[in-house]
């Protein structure tokens, strides 16, 4: 069955309002960490916008080579620009006025009209290639010749940086229908080629002080210079139509771009690539709907396509990983393991899940899984979290529930899992994480997901025993108990059972805040933090919930619901707390103070909905209620208003809850999507009950 590709469309009514139009952003990814992104009118408003970003160390160390292509139509002696750039005091040229429509279907498509000349531009990226391809469909209805001129704007910088005139130089080598450009002093190559037209070399022209409005609002460097060096010219006959491809391919070696040209340089090869990329997306949707039986919706199709965008290849291992968010995040361990069930398991991409687990297992270090792979050269990950390793265990648990593949876990992950647990018990990790005498995990400051800091001081240190860490620890111990028994080590299984029981008893004695009817956020040396935060929902959501009393679980869910829920996520702190910051804005320090002190997080809707429906027995009424009240705004509003076809990282805690942070975040897509599939639709993991019953049998055996 052909489910069709979803479409988002903007008419000239929206496009003509410049300040409104630049709020809508699109992004394409290539499965290597590279991407292409801008606004619906082609004006770059961030240093992270550009036509071709490539990873020099896939999927990281991303550099911009091609900022954009500015088009111009010549009719008679008059020039009509199609491109636009924003400067501090002006928009020049104002080519967006010739833009009559924009669509994502599934590629960004721009519809221009100048008199009786009609031009449609589509942009796409071939999978696992550091390249971008522009497809121009031009109809000249005039009785005279028309000329299309294409001006590449070049850049060469890491995507965190900005460029000043003279920062780089470009030398040119002419090729058939195009040019190969070599950048220096930082060395890289960019090949530009066109299927119909010629490249005309020109003098260096620097377009100076292009203004990035979004970066300015964030207190970051916001002025950038680009180099224009020649142009492409295409002549169009009267009363004619032309279909033209312009391709750009980047690499750190000349052979890379030559190889791409040899495989994609001809018109028929490019047309085949275009069809292949559309078909790949159609196949993703067909595979998902056929395997799950879920009802087809455009917004759901966008979520499935967005899920695909985060799955990337870590080139050194030739295995998959997950980019935490676009535009600026790398592959982060915690985000990966939280996102993995929604991105790969609920969507039935089991081999991808295996590769991702193996990628991070490869880089384990003394009980710790990588917190992140920095966006720079080299392969040295960073380790600075207490919960990443524990989320790794939960990802394995979800993998087993979906696949029943115990053999994979035993062969590839079991030794590591035992080592992690033992090091946590004995305190033999580089971060001095250790199990205390009460069976709970003690950890230092700034090691949980609430890790923002201002001037090196943690905003929410949470030192001691954080609530979600204990919940994840108990969940991990119960997983180890069941797997040990499954793998034939009954005495080891009993040891894990005893540890889990001790942790659960201690938790329920120490973490219940009777006066508030919810869980303390952190317990440390006799002090109990009564801050009302969403972290406690993890204690109810996990497969092995550490909260032993059903009435307490219900109270936690209801308190979070009433005091932390927004239409787009859970607030990170209750609004009645004096530290609450309801608007995420300003420079780094202002944003970091708000990050976990009021900002709403979309990913937390996943655990919340699972916990909510768990305490309400997944009854049909409550499942409908949860979708209408908790998910519908995110899926049917947000997906069309910031990063098109995807979901933002965070939102203001205060109404109207404007989207903030990354425009496309892995766990923002993954967790609500997982909750929708598993808990709203009740399309459960195939081996869910098998694993659950195994856990029950263990309890009965002892």
XYZ file of C-alpha atoms in Angstrom:
702
model
C 0.000 0.000 0.000
C 1.303 3.457 -0.917
C 0.712 5.816 1.994
C 2.020 8.885 0.185
C 4.462 11.482 1.432
C 3.189 14.151 3.833
C 3.149 17.811 2.809
C 3.391 21.147 4.616
C 2.513 24.174 2.485
C 2.828 27.935 2.952
C 1.141 30.377 0.606
C 2.298 33.856 -0.367
C 0.150 35.251 2.437
C 2.643 33.858 4.991
C 5.761 34.193 2.859
C 5.210 37.886 2.135
C 5.404 38.712 5.863
C 9.154 38.617 6.341
C 9.292 38.543 10.152
C 6.734 35.729 10.280
C 8.247 33.700 7.458
C 11.771 33.535 8.917
C 10.407 31.734 11.994
C 9.762 28.592 9.941
C 12.841 26.426 9.385
C 13.488 23.296 7.362
C 16.262 20.760 7.655
C 17.528 17.866 5.519
C 20.064 15.347 6.779
C 22.355 12.890 5.018
C 22.735 10.093 7.602
C 26.355 11.085 8.267
C 25.764 14.068 10.542
C 25.792 16.492 7.619
C 22.784 18.580 6.795
C 21.208 21.389 4.786
C 18.957 23.935 6.479
C 17.446 27.395 6.237
C 14.108 29.200 6.453
C 11.137 28.913 4.111
C 12.217 32.084 2.283
C 15.874 31.068 2.029
C 17.183 33.697 4.458
C 19.743 32.267 6.864
C 19.017 33.420 10.420
C 21.574 31.243 12.247
C 25.242 30.399 11.879
C 23.890 26.841 11.711
C 21.986 27.572 8.508
C 23.569 26.688 5.209
C 23.133 24.661 2.064
C 25.905 22.146 2.731
C 27.376 21.246 6.112
C 29.635 18.197 6.001
C 31.137 16.188 8.887
C 34.909 15.980 8.577
C 34.833 13.197 11.168
C 31.404 11.622 10.586
C 29.091 12.315 12.260
C 30.940 15.188 13.945
C 33.360 18.047 13.251
C 30.802 19.647 10.955
C 31.885 22.424 8.609
C 29.986 24.711 6.273
C 31.245 24.824 2.672
C 28.299 26.236 0.756
C 26.168 28.840 2.479
C 23.508 29.186 -0.217
C 22.752 29.712 -3.892
C 21.200 33.079 -4.743
C 19.251 32.967 -8.000
C 18.485 35.775 -10.418
C 16.304 35.878 -13.557
C 17.192 38.177 -16.447
C 14.419 39.276 -18.805
C 15.409 41.783 -21.446
C 17.590 44.298 -19.652
C 16.021 43.767 -16.239
C 17.254 41.570 -13.387
C 14.844 39.937 -10.923
C 16.452 38.460 -7.816
C 15.005 35.339 -6.193
C 17.405 35.159 -3.256
C 17.470 37.323 -0.130
C 19.957 38.108 2.625
C 19.411 39.924 5.882
C 21.748 42.628 7.119
C 21.327 44.611 10.326
C 19.520 47.487 8.634
C 18.281 46.030 5.385
C 17.043 43.016 3.440
C 18.970 42.846 0.180
C 18.092 41.742 -2.340
C 14.380 41.262 -1.678
C 13.979 38.230 -3.864
C 11.549 36.642 -1.411
C 8.926 38.954 -2.931
C 9.045 36.767 -6.026
C 8.423 33.651 -3.940
C 4.794 32.576 -4.299
C 4.769 29.409 -2.233
C 6.825 26.974 -0.172
C 6.245 23.284 0.510
C 7.895 20.394 2.339
C 6.874 17.305 0.369
C 9.154 15.786 1.625
C 11.959 18.057 0.367
C 11.909 21.855 0.717
C 10.371 23.256 -2.471
C 10.298 26.936 -3.452
C 7.829 28.257 -6.043
C 8.871 31.500 -7.773
C 7.194 33.578 -10.451
C 8.613 36.511 -12.412
C 6.158 37.736 -15.058
C 5.413 34.598 -17.076
C 8.482 32.686 -15.919
C 7.796 29.980 -13.355
C 10.552 28.309 -11.348
C 10.325 25.497 -8.825
C 13.436 24.735 -6.770
C 13.738 21.546 -4.723
C 16.645 20.661 -2.434
C 17.619 17.143 -1.395
C 20.621 15.245 -0.031
C 21.641 11.740 -1.169
C 21.857 9.283 1.726
C 25.367 8.809 3.166
C 26.875 11.350 0.755
C 28.372 14.716 1.662
C 26.433 16.437 -1.069
C 23.421 18.607 -1.740
C 21.454 18.690 -4.986
C 19.205 21.477 -6.254
C 16.528 20.585 -8.789
C 15.248 23.484 -10.891
C 12.059 23.005 -12.919
C 11.712 26.126 -15.096
C 8.890 27.102 -17.435
C 9.399 30.107 -19.708
C 6.036 31.174 -21.140
C 7.444 34.358 -22.685
C 8.144 34.959 -26.348
C 11.747 35.881 -25.597
C 14.905 34.332 -24.164
C 15.348 34.270 -20.414
C 18.570 33.845 -18.461
C 18.877 32.188 -15.044
C 21.988 33.113 -13.057
C 23.033 31.176 -9.952
C 25.478 32.721 -7.481
C 27.114 30.315 -4.997
C 27.965 31.922 -1.648
C 30.960 30.088 -0.202
C 32.074 29.685 3.378
C 34.585 27.528 5.217
C 34.112 27.287 8.958
C 33.135 25.053 11.829
C 29.435 25.467 12.441
C 29.972 27.094 15.851
C 32.077 29.833 14.257
C 31.496 32.839 12.016
C 33.644 34.049 9.113
C 35.337 37.366 8.443
C 36.537 38.524 5.050
C 39.852 36.870 4.209
C 39.529 34.030 6.717
C 39.820 31.553 3.860
C 40.963 31.476 0.241
C 39.659 29.486 -2.706
C 41.505 28.227 -5.765
C 39.566 27.008 -8.790
C 39.917 24.070 -11.143
C 37.544 24.045 -14.117
C 35.746 20.803 -14.953
C 33.052 19.903 -17.432
C 29.915 21.920 -16.569
C 31.383 23.170 -13.337
C 34.287 23.756 -11.035
C 36.255 22.191 -8.171
C 37.157 24.630 -5.422
C 39.956 24.062 -2.939
C 39.759 25.899 0.377
C 42.754 27.026 2.408
C 44.294 27.379 4.950
C 41.854 24.847 6.391
C 41.828 22.317 3.575
C 38.643 21.030 1.976
C 37.179 20.644 -1.505
C 33.843 21.618 -2.985
C 32.702 20.481 -6.419
C 29.893 22.408 -8.115
C 28.408 21.145 -11.346
C 25.314 21.870 -13.443
C 23.553 19.695 -16.018
C 22.593 22.549 -18.332
C 24.572 25.774 -18.343
C 28.091 27.062 -17.836
C 30.219 28.234 -14.950
C 31.658 31.731 -15.361
C 34.644 32.474 -13.174
C 34.828 35.878 -11.559
C 36.755 38.022 -9.126
C 36.431 37.474 -5.394
C 33.410 39.344 -4.094
C 32.860 39.242 -0.357
C 29.275 39.619 0.853
C 30.002 41.177 4.224
C 28.190 41.334 7.542
C 25.257 39.054 6.798
C 23.123 39.193 9.920
C 21.949 36.096 11.798
C 18.935 37.288 13.772
C 18.421 34.155 15.870
C 22.047 34.135 16.997
C 21.795 37.785 17.970
C 18.755 37.007 20.122
C 20.775 34.248 21.825
C 23.680 36.593 22.579
C 26.028 34.822 20.173
C 28.211 36.000 17.273
C 25.752 37.023 14.581
C 27.654 38.635 11.675
C 29.190 36.576 8.894
C 30.980 37.172 5.589
C 30.619 34.905 2.557
C 32.642 34.699 -0.644
C 31.006 34.912 -4.054
C 33.356 33.617 -6.733
C 31.773 33.373 -10.152
C 28.345 32.108 -11.152
C 26.417 29.616 -13.254
C 24.445 30.861 -16.253
C 21.562 29.038 -17.918
C 19.860 30.240 -21.111
C 16.173 29.425 -21.608
C 14.513 29.494 -25.019
C 11.101 31.147 -25.539
C 8.096 28.959 -24.750
C 10.249 26.208 -23.280
C 10.668 24.108 -20.150
C 13.910 22.927 -18.606
C 14.715 20.539 -15.764
C 18.170 21.357 -14.425
C 20.258 19.947 -11.601
C 22.938 21.838 -9.697
C 24.979 19.677 -7.397
C 27.478 20.444 -4.686
C 29.737 17.813 -3.137
C 32.258 18.382 -0.352
C 35.137 16.500 1.207
C 38.538 16.863 2.777
C 40.136 15.077 -0.174
C 39.889 15.890 -3.857
C 39.244 12.219 -4.637
C 36.037 12.338 -2.586
C 34.396 15.001 -4.714
C 35.712 13.456 -7.935
C 34.175 10.149 -6.881
C 30.841 11.811 -6.271
C 30.902 13.511 -9.668
C 31.615 10.205 -11.366
C 28.587 8.613 -9.675
C 26.140 11.511 -9.764
C 27.384 13.971 -12.358
C 25.029 13.134 -15.236
C 21.401 14.185 -15.566
C 20.027 10.630 -15.533
C 22.084 9.765 -12.432
C 20.750 12.823 -10.619
C 17.175 12.083 -11.644
C 17.622 8.533 -10.338
C 19.031 9.880 -7.071
C 16.037 12.196 -6.690
C 13.626 9.302 -7.217
C 15.619 7.090 -4.873
C 15.452 9.594 -2.034
C 11.696 9.996 -2.423
C 11.257 6.218 -2.602
C 13.406 5.685 0.485
C 11.052 7.874 2.499
C 7.994 6.170 1.034
C 9.486 2.805 2.003
C 10.117 3.999 5.576
C 6.457 4.921 5.915
C 5.164 1.761 4.249
C 7.381 -0.363 6.482
C 6.201 1.366 9.644
C 2.486 1.278 8.855
C 2.532 -2.304 7.596
C 4.463 -3.654 10.599
C 2.575 -1.756 13.294
C -0.906 -1.523 11.790
C -1.098 2.090 12.983
C -3.627 4.333 11.270
C -2.109 6.707 8.727
C -1.866 10.431 9.524
C 0.311 13.092 7.930
C 1.605 14.237 11.314
C 2.534 10.655 12.215
C 4.331 10.250 8.885
C 6.339 13.377 9.647
C 7.379 11.894 12.989
C 8.546 8.682 11.316
C 10.572 10.649 8.757
C 11.966 12.871 11.488
C 12.983 9.812 13.518
C 15.046 8.672 10.540
C 16.940 11.979 10.414
C 18.650 11.379 13.776
C 20.066 7.949 12.897
C 23.590 8.451 11.572
C 26.638 6.418 10.693
C 29.696 6.721 12.930
C 32.233 6.268 10.170
C 35.171 4.902 12.171
C 33.133 1.933 13.417
C 30.834 1.714 10.372
C 28.002 1.454 12.887
C 24.975 3.597 13.616
C 24.615 6.274 16.272
C 22.022 8.923 17.138
C 22.462 12.664 16.780
C 20.820 14.267 19.819
C 19.490 17.265 17.932
C 19.834 19.636 15.030
C 21.403 21.943 14.479
C 24.181 21.796 17.039
C 24.133 18.634 19.152
C 26.410 15.646 18.664
C 25.693 12.017 19.530
C 25.095 12.070 23.294
C 24.854 8.861 25.309
C 21.946 9.763 27.584
C 19.914 11.203 24.708
C 20.727 8.162 22.601
C 19.479 5.606 25.111
C 16.336 7.580 25.945
C 15.641 8.043 22.231
C 16.519 4.538 21.042
C 13.161 2.867 21.869
C 11.131 5.503 20.017
C 13.460 5.954 17.060
C 14.359 2.335 16.382
C 12.215 -0.130 18.341
C 8.709 1.289 18.090
C 9.494 1.908 14.400
C 10.765 -1.691 13.988
C 14.344 -0.794 13.017
C 15.908 -3.504 15.165
C 19.245 -3.836 13.357
C 19.802 -0.102 13.791
C 19.138 -0.496 17.519
C 21.760 -3.234 17.731
C 24.370 -1.142 15.949
C 23.706 1.838 18.205
C 24.064 -0.242 21.358
C 27.324 -1.701 20.049
C 28.664 1.731 19.087
C 28.394 3.047 22.620
C 29.453 -0.238 24.209
C 32.653 0.001 22.160
C 33.573 3.182 24.025
C 32.646 2.109 27.581
C 35.203 3.133 30.184
C 35.355 1.723 33.713
C 31.626 1.448 34.143
C 30.706 4.593 32.237
C 29.149 4.905 28.806
C 30.060 8.002 26.758
C 28.194 11.158 27.702
C 28.916 12.601 24.270
C 31.224 12.590 21.285
C 32.490 16.189 20.938
C 32.094 17.961 17.601
C 35.778 18.067 16.780
C 38.473 15.947 15.236
C 39.420 12.733 17.014
C 37.436 9.910 18.555
C 37.770 10.623 22.291
C 34.346 10.743 23.949
C 33.609 12.531 27.213
C 32.336 10.879 30.390
C 30.518 12.995 32.969
C 27.177 11.509 33.929
C 25.775 9.094 36.468
C 22.659 8.083 34.553
C 23.898 7.428 31.004
C 25.008 3.902 31.903
C 21.670 3.248 33.604
C 19.664 4.484 30.607
C 21.818 2.055 28.595
C 20.359 -0.776 30.695
C 16.833 0.450 30.062
C 17.497 0.609 26.310
C 18.639 -3.032 26.453
C 15.498 -3.965 28.369
C 13.329 -2.327 25.686
C 15.349 -4.068 22.957
C 14.645 -7.453 24.564
C 10.934 -6.684 24.858
C 10.753 -5.914 21.144
C 13.031 -8.608 19.745
C 13.333 -11.397 22.313
C 16.939 -11.620 21.146
C 18.632 -12.707 24.370
C 21.458 -14.225 22.351
C 22.562 -10.824 21.063
C 22.551 -9.400 24.582
C 24.469 -12.345 26.005
C 27.108 -12.412 23.267
C 27.763 -8.688 22.916
C 26.604 -6.827 26.032
C 26.358 -9.137 29.025
C 29.969 -8.893 30.195
C 29.819 -5.101 29.987
C 26.517 -4.996 31.878
C 27.957 -7.038 34.737
C 31.057 -4.852 34.863
C 29.017 -1.635 35.007
C 26.876 -2.906 37.874
C 29.872 -4.128 39.855
C 31.692 -0.829 39.431
C 28.635 1.111 40.571
C 28.327 -1.160 43.607
C 31.995 -0.882 44.540
C 32.512 2.767 43.615
C 35.104 1.929 40.961
C 34.186 4.535 38.351
C 36.217 7.603 37.364
C 33.449 9.808 38.838
C 33.355 8.066 42.242
C 29.793 6.956 41.706
C 29.019 4.363 44.370
C 26.282 2.355 46.018
C 25.741 3.497 49.588
C 25.001 1.165 52.502
C 21.276 1.698 51.943
C 21.540 0.214 48.447
C 21.031 3.573 46.715
C 23.460 5.327 44.389
C 25.421 8.333 45.610
C 26.885 10.721 43.043
C 28.524 14.115 42.793
C 27.097 17.399 41.438
C 26.171 18.078 37.816
C 26.085 14.405 36.819
C 22.368 14.095 36.048
C 20.547 15.328 32.936
C 20.002 18.651 34.726
C 23.628 19.595 34.139
C 23.591 23.269 33.077
C 26.271 25.513 34.575
C 26.942 29.253 34.704
C 30.598 30.296 35.022
C 31.457 26.655 35.786
C 29.019 26.525 38.712
C 26.136 24.061 38.333
C 22.715 25.678 38.289
C 21.030 22.534 39.620
C 23.871 20.525 41.217
C 21.597 17.745 42.595
C 24.501 16.167 44.485
C 23.658 13.124 46.556
C 20.934 10.694 45.539
C 18.773 12.032 42.722
C 15.324 10.487 42.416
C 15.515 9.310 38.780
C 18.997 7.846 39.322
C 17.620 5.572 42.049
C 14.691 4.587 39.843
C 17.030 3.721 36.977
C 19.353 1.852 39.344
C 16.515 -0.323 40.650
C 15.284 -0.944 37.103
C 18.801 -2.021 36.119
C 19.136 -4.381 39.082
C 15.812 -6.044 38.264
C 16.897 -6.442 34.643
C 20.132 -8.072 35.819
C 18.187 -10.333 38.164
C 15.959 -11.630 35.363
C 18.752 -11.949 32.790
C 21.074 -13.746 35.207
C 18.377 -16.312 35.808
C 17.689 -16.570 32.075
C 21.402 -17.099 31.398
C 21.672 -19.855 34.018
C 23.389 -18.034 36.898
C 20.790 -18.523 39.645
C 23.012 -17.486 42.546
C 23.957 -14.270 40.765
C 20.293 -13.634 40.096
C 19.552 -13.974 43.792
C 22.308 -11.473 44.625
C 20.757 -8.915 42.291
C 17.314 -9.589 43.768
C 18.568 -8.860 47.275
C 20.279 -5.641 46.126
C 17.142 -4.506 44.338
C 14.993 -5.201 47.382
C 17.314 -3.198 49.625
C 17.303 -0.263 47.208
C 13.521 -0.289 46.915
C 12.968 -0.371 50.678
C 15.418 2.453 51.275
C 13.931 4.549 48.506
C 10.388 4.264 49.777
C 11.517 5.096 53.310
C 13.539 8.158 52.309
C 11.999 9.701 49.200
C 8.311 10.120 50.024
C 7.413 13.751 50.812
C 4.226 13.200 52.755
C 3.207 16.863 53.052
C 3.524 17.419 49.311
C 2.229 14.066 48.141
C 5.167 13.543 45.826
C 8.822 12.398 45.796
C 11.799 14.389 46.966
C 14.017 15.374 44.061
C 17.315 14.660 45.864
C 18.191 13.130 49.222
C 21.655 13.911 50.605
C 23.086 13.414 54.093
C 19.845 13.909 55.949
C 18.675 16.764 53.705
C 15.706 16.245 51.398
C 15.074 18.549 48.444
C 11.355 19.306 48.134
C 11.732 21.028 44.740
C 8.837 19.887 42.573
C 10.528 18.673 39.412
C 9.528 16.159 36.716
C 12.367 13.720 37.446
C 10.131 11.740 39.810
C 7.921 10.609 36.930
C 10.740 8.229 35.926
C 10.154 6.347 39.190
C 6.642 5.424 38.000
C 7.234 5.091 34.251
C 9.944 2.399 34.174
C 9.085 -1.296 33.682
C 10.251 -2.046 37.216
C 8.898 0.955 39.156
C 10.692 1.655 42.409
C 7.611 3.247 44.007
C 5.974 0.349 45.813
C 2.600 1.864 46.728
C 0.034 2.334 43.937
C -1.562 5.279 45.739
C 1.809 7.019 45.876
C 2.341 6.402 42.172
C -1.044 7.951 41.434
C -0.252 10.929 43.651
C 3.052 11.513 41.846
C 1.335 11.421 38.454
C -1.475 13.749 39.536
C 0.927 16.249 41.117
C 3.095 16.368 38.018
C -0.019 16.653 35.841
C -1.509 19.548 37.785
C 1.638 21.564 38.435
C 4.192 20.814 35.732
C 2.304 19.938 32.547
C 2.168 22.339 29.579
C 0.754 21.655 26.094
C 4.254 20.839 24.822
C 6.032 19.132 27.696
C 6.705 19.081 31.431
C 8.171 22.093 33.169
C 11.504 21.419 34.839
C 10.407 23.264 37.994
C 7.060 24.212 39.488
C 5.915 27.796 38.725
C 5.303 28.436 42.436
C 8.993 27.913 43.222
C 10.854 31.237 43.717
C 13.637 30.011 41.396
C 11.195 29.398 38.540
C 12.107 31.013 35.215
C 9.273 30.786 32.728
C 11.047 32.250 29.684
C 14.140 30.764 28.064
C 15.894 33.706 26.398
C 18.937 35.975 26.373
C 22.616 35.058 26.478
C 24.254 31.832 27.598
C 24.063 32.451 31.347
C 20.422 33.560 31.261
C 19.399 30.582 29.146
C 21.358 28.117 31.269
C 19.679 29.394 34.448
C 16.273 28.780 32.882
C 17.198 25.482 31.201
C 16.176 23.303 34.156
C 14.360 25.858 36.276
C 11.080 26.180 34.460
C 11.744 25.421 30.805
C 9.352 22.778 29.468
C 10.765 19.605 27.898
C 8.869 17.700 25.224
C 10.672 14.393 25.819
C 9.219 14.106 29.314
C 5.742 13.741 27.829
C 6.703 10.168 26.928
C 7.428 8.972 30.492
C 4.524 11.043 31.806
C 1.964 9.478 29.449
C 3.265 5.976 30.169
C 3.025 6.622 33.925
C -0.392 8.287 33.586
C -1.873 5.366 31.666
C -0.152 2.832 33.902
C -1.937 4.151 37.014
C -5.195 4.353 35.016
C -4.958 0.801 33.709
C -4.622 1.841 30.044
C -8.404 2.028 29.848
C -9.775 3.193 26.497
C -11.249 6.392 27.930
C -7.971 7.443 29.491
C -6.012 6.595 26.352
C -8.274 8.887 24.312
C -8.021 11.497 27.043
C -4.204 11.307 27.089
C -3.957 11.771 23.340
C -6.390 14.685 23.209
C -4.973 16.532 26.216
C -1.289 15.626 26.267
C -0.123 14.782 22.741
C -2.402 16.467 20.229
C -0.927 19.982 20.606
C 2.603 18.665 20.142
C 1.770 16.473 17.164
C -0.784 18.616 15.368
C 0.422 22.149 16.130
C 4.099 22.223 17.018
C 5.172 20.009 14.142
C 4.100 22.776 11.737
C 5.380 25.913 13.461
C 9.157 25.866 14.075
C 11.278 23.053 12.657
C 8.904 21.844 9.958
C 7.942 18.185 10.226
C 9.834 17.706 13.473
C 9.761 18.749 17.152
C 11.746 21.347 19.067
C 13.992 20.644 22.018
C 12.321 22.855 24.650
C 9.567 25.418 25.220
C 9.006 28.386 27.471
C 7.390 27.327 30.715
C 5.104 30.360 30.516
C 2.271 30.654 27.990
C 2.164 30.764 25.026
C 5.053 28.302 25.397
C 7.135 29.398 22.397
C 9.531 26.740 21.051
C 13.171 27.241 21.983
C 16.525 25.474 21.669
C 17.137 23.090 18.788
C 14.386 23.033 16.172
C 14.703 19.251 15.812
C 15.495 17.123 18.877
C 15.804 13.349 18.946
C 14.203 12.616 22.308
C 11.456 15.204 21.694
C 10.407 13.087 18.724
C 11.262 9.672 20.164
C 9.564 9.611 23.546
C 6.168 11.104 22.600
C 6.183 8.861 19.513
C 6.944 5.781 21.633
C 4.217 6.667 24.122
C 1.728 7.187 21.294
C 2.476 3.798 19.745
C 2.870 1.736 22.919
C 0.442 3.410 25.322
C -2.167 5.283 23.281
C -2.534 2.763 20.442
C -1.547 -0.157 22.696
C 0.755 -1.567 20.023
C 2.916 -3.230 22.617
C 6.374 -4.775 22.186
C 5.914 -8.363 20.963
C 7.794 -9.883 23.922
C 6.460 -7.481 26.545
C 4.362 -9.994 28.472
C 6.962 -12.729 28.099
C 9.543 -10.582 29.866
C 7.022 -9.309 32.425
C 5.934 -12.835 33.277
C 9.556 -13.895 33.604
C 9.980 -11.178 36.216
C 6.847 -12.330 38.048
C 8.071 -15.938 38.066
C 11.322 -14.810 39.619
C 9.443 -13.090 42.423
C 7.401 -16.244 43.062
C 10.465 -18.467 43.043
C 11.927 -16.613 46.006
